[in-house]
Amino acid sequence: MKLGFIGLGIMGKPMAKNLLKAGHELVVYDIVKENMDILVEAGARAASSSKEVAQQCGIIITMLPNSPHVKEVVCGENGILEGAKEGTIIIDMSSIAPSASQEIYTICKEKGVKLIDAPVSGGEPKAIDGTLSIMVGGDKEVFDKVYDILMAMGSSAVYCGATGAGNTTKLANQIIVALNIAAVSEAFMLATKAGVDPKIVFDAIKGGLAGSTVMNAKVPMILDRNFKPGFKIDLHIKDLNNALDTAHKVGSPLPLTAQVMEMMQTLHADGFGQCDHCGLVKFYEKLTGDEVVSK
Amino acid sequence: MKLGFIGLGIMGKPMAKNLLKAGHELVVYDIVKENMDILVEAGARAASSSKEVAQQCGIIITMLPNSPHVKEVVCGENGILEGAKEGTIIIDMSSIAPSASQEIYTICKEKGVKLIDAPVSGGEPKAIDGTLSIMVGGDKEVFDKVYDILMAMGSSAVYCGATGAGNTTKLANQIIVALNIAAVSEAFMLATKAGVDPKIVFDAIKGGLAGSTVMNAKVPMILDRNFKPGFKIDLHIKDLNNALDTAHKVGSPLPLTAQVMEMMQTLHADGFGQCDHCGLVKFYEKLTGDEVVSK
Amino acid sequence: MKLGFIGLGIMGKPMAKNLLKAGHELVVYDIVKENMDILVEAGARAASSSKEVAQQCGIIITMLPNSPHVKEVVCGENGILEGAKEGTIIIDMSSIAPSASQEIYTICKEKGVKLIDAPVSGGEPKAIDGTLSIMVGGDKEVFDKVYDILMAMGSSAVYCGATGAGNTTKLANQIIVALNIAAVSEAFMLATKAGVDPKIVFDAIKGGLAGSTVMNAKVPMILDRNFKPGFKIDLHIKDLNNALDTAHKVGSPLPLTAQVMEMMQTLHADGFGQCDHCGLVKFYEKLTGDEVVSK
Amino acid sequence: MKLGFIGLGIMGKPMAKNLLKAGHELVVYDIVKENMDILVEAGARAASSSKEVAQQCGIIITMLPNSPHVKEVVCGENGILEGAKEGTIIIDMSSIAPSASQEIYTICKEKGVKLIDAPVSGGEPKAIDGTLSIMVGGDKEVFDKVYDILMAMGSSAVYCGATGAGNTTKLANQIIVALNIAAVSEAFMLATKAGVDPKIVFDAIKGGLAGSTVMNAKVPMILDRNFKPGFKIDLHIKDLNNALDTAHKVGSPLPLTAQVMEMMQTLHADGFGQCDHCGLVKFYEKLTGDEVVSK
């Protein structure tokens, strides 16, 4: 069956390429023509709108920045629902608010279109390698039906529950990542100010209970002053915003996430929004006037 | 050479036993006679005071609750300095404030006694297995001289820098552990309230950037409602107190640690101080009135 | 000149009545017919839509819950802009996001309609007494032109600057009020737990640097367990939400406001959203399990 | 009866002078001879130690920096208890931890000496004017007996409860003041960044629910960039430290106070510890890179 793919950004491009590599026939659409050209070169066919993608494909993947974009592409003018036949499946792999997934799911359902939310984690490197972690919410039958398609892009696809559960899981992930980055930032700044070489602290503690993927992946970047993303602070702000909104809706306060949000906003205002999220350490560097650097 | 060991609590007992197993002759002292009896049974000799330990041993290990206890045992009446010959080495393996290590180091130095701070991480299980992580501050020559003794109790002993650097490194470790536990608590509570099974969230995210030793070791405990320590909230409060004091001395603010401290204090006031520190999740359970439990 | 008044809620009703008392001819509209009936009885004329109000009046006051409502009433179907002649003035007295004021202002301007933002503080009692404090943003000439109308509802009307400045000033006000309430809550809970009668603390400190209008107006309510609004937690949440959004847009982090927001959200989830905002003390009562009550 | 006065710092000097003015015979002691000289010139007699003060006076006032100083002066070598007759009354007007007051009270009681804690608020200007607010803990009979003496230094003296209640009340006061200063700092920075003149915000909101003594006394200082103390950040840090310690002892978490503490510590590390506490606004100025100044 022909697959549609809408949204060919930094993540979307390698994901779509992996679908081509897996032998899928692909119809793509993006508002930026250059992005489509790259995929056409790789063997995809370009459409002129989301509607046209829907007219040609029974399963459509969307990979867009945030809730309003997904809503627009699915429900807006020239959007998927204008072109989709009954029974069409939309796999929304964007990281958006669970409530937005639920809202769009309901609109789709009225038109006989099925939507699952399937956000990913792992960033561009894992998108390229096809080893993304995919978290899925929606109807279990739909998940089962598209499992192989998902596994062409990821190394795992976990069914998390009803619509929105994929995005809720992603938000839980993003909260933990943000706080774990804040944790190493706060701790390594203390060590630096107390005169202990952070490289030695890293060696001494990474193997114990303080160890984490953030410790292994991000502390070396911090010590090398390498803030090339990876995952940008501005994107993490978007996710924390969705997390806070969701938390307020379901009645689950996020006192620490709210603090880290203000730290990231401080850095965004300072022009660091395009840094990797481990650039959060700069908030502490701003507070103390010293850098966390191995001597 | 005969070794002295003062402080035979939950951690001290297995550490001392591992020294005996490694073939060291041991003179022990503890204010609780029963604790000494256990070590005597295992082959150690009991002394009647810290002073007496010092009269008999050229190298003395101390493993005590906090800064004032170490100060008392080393500098107080019937303490180590009253009995120690010049050249005696004190290995203080207690987790105390770096500034206390520095203060006691200076007092010892005036009497020709050498002190290194060598706090450990890993808790009782690793104390029993002899696989503690040991972080050492003080004179490098002393560290080199006692390295083999340390390795009878731990799987690693890292030289971190001048006096206090061992404890500073330990505090960095404890900050990260506390915040990583808070991170999973905050995130898993959100998932629970949003109707997503935390067990599934755990499976979906533990392998990604949100992964950590805390995730692997503590989230299963939380999901099983198993708060048997491990490492107690009250001890973590002690460490965070030392971290905040140290941070204020060196000018490195700890905004998130200060928040987690208030959470742990809330739980301490509720009578949960003897719970494992992953019981921090109870703070969030108190806020929401719901438990984080897999369904 | 005939005045229009749209939005006859708890605040709008007494404000409209004060305009009638001041001798203004009034055309009113509200989606709830009963609200209009009350004003008609008091001498106003009812319209069937916002559009109809605009067709009849050169100056229109809007008093609505939040940004989307104002946008709908002004720019939506059967809204003001559909009926307004060029030169019409809209006085939006709702408390909304400054950026929403700016957006609606720009849309109005294109149609030759002038909008000023003129949010109020003081709550229902001062709305009834006609002693509201009014903070105004927009064109100075428009402010001057409507000054007397505003003074029929308030005891002061301060020109704060360009469009949005009225609402920015209101947000600054709401941040301070929220934090001052949190301050007395945190402090009086400490006194209670430490065994000191909060009534005595109140008497001892209200006259000094800790004194405030919140202290005088809200602490007696707290000590009487009187949480009847006044100003509701849910409305304060709306304002803090606008404050955080605005702060993020202009690059001014609000670390403490973000914390108080999480506290209020906790209480909202507990069903206390309709309590007066001094019910914030219940967050601390939840943490400690004790009530702040004079003995 | 002859009064003793120990501790002639910025506060102690004018307080002692007011006692002389009220006709009391005064014996003074301070470790800085120059401080005593000033009082001797004003008519007091100098003693050579706290002990000597106690030998000559039945009522002794102490006005010292913090808990350890009071303990030393009362219980230490050449201290009050070495010279005091049974029935002596100590009025400790220092701002210290309530638990320290209780501890020293108990030691005194064993020697038949009575101690009340009577910390003040109002700062140097009110110390000079004799209009301090005095908050008293201890035995009611002792309070009644010394009431006139207190009123020679203050405009009010409120009996707050058992020993420590004076200092608990003072801590509640200091928490509120710190948070009210933080509130105006956070709000006025937002206004500044949003382009609204803070002077206009001040005029618009000071008369409403956001009004406070802090607003009236400190915002004008902030707008004038006048950070001359008044009350220093470093002293406020001392008080918040005592507040946090007390809160942890009695089980009353202080989440916002803990945040403001980290802000003040940041400023202390930046060398602003000697600024007036309204210099807290500099924390926000550091975050945003902009000053809160009226244009």
Coordinates of C-alpha atoms in Angstrom, one line a residue, chain B residues 13 19 27 35 50 82 90 147 173 229 231 234 246 252 267 273:
Chain B
K13 CA 29.9 -3.4 60.1
L19 CA 38.8 -5.7 55.9
V27 CA 40.8 -3.0 66.3
N35 CA 28.0 -3.7 67.3
S50 CA 38.6 6.0 70.0
E82 CA 44.5 12.0 72.3
I90 CA 42.8 8.7 59.5
Y147 CA 44.6 2.5 48.2
N173 CA 26.4 12.5 43.6
P229 CA 15.7 1.2 52.5
F231 CA 19.1 4.7 51.5
D234 CA 16.5 11.1 56.6
T246 CA 28.5 24.0 51.0
S252 CA 26.8 28.0 43.8
L267 CA 7.9 13.6 54.2
G273 CA 12.1 9.6 57.1

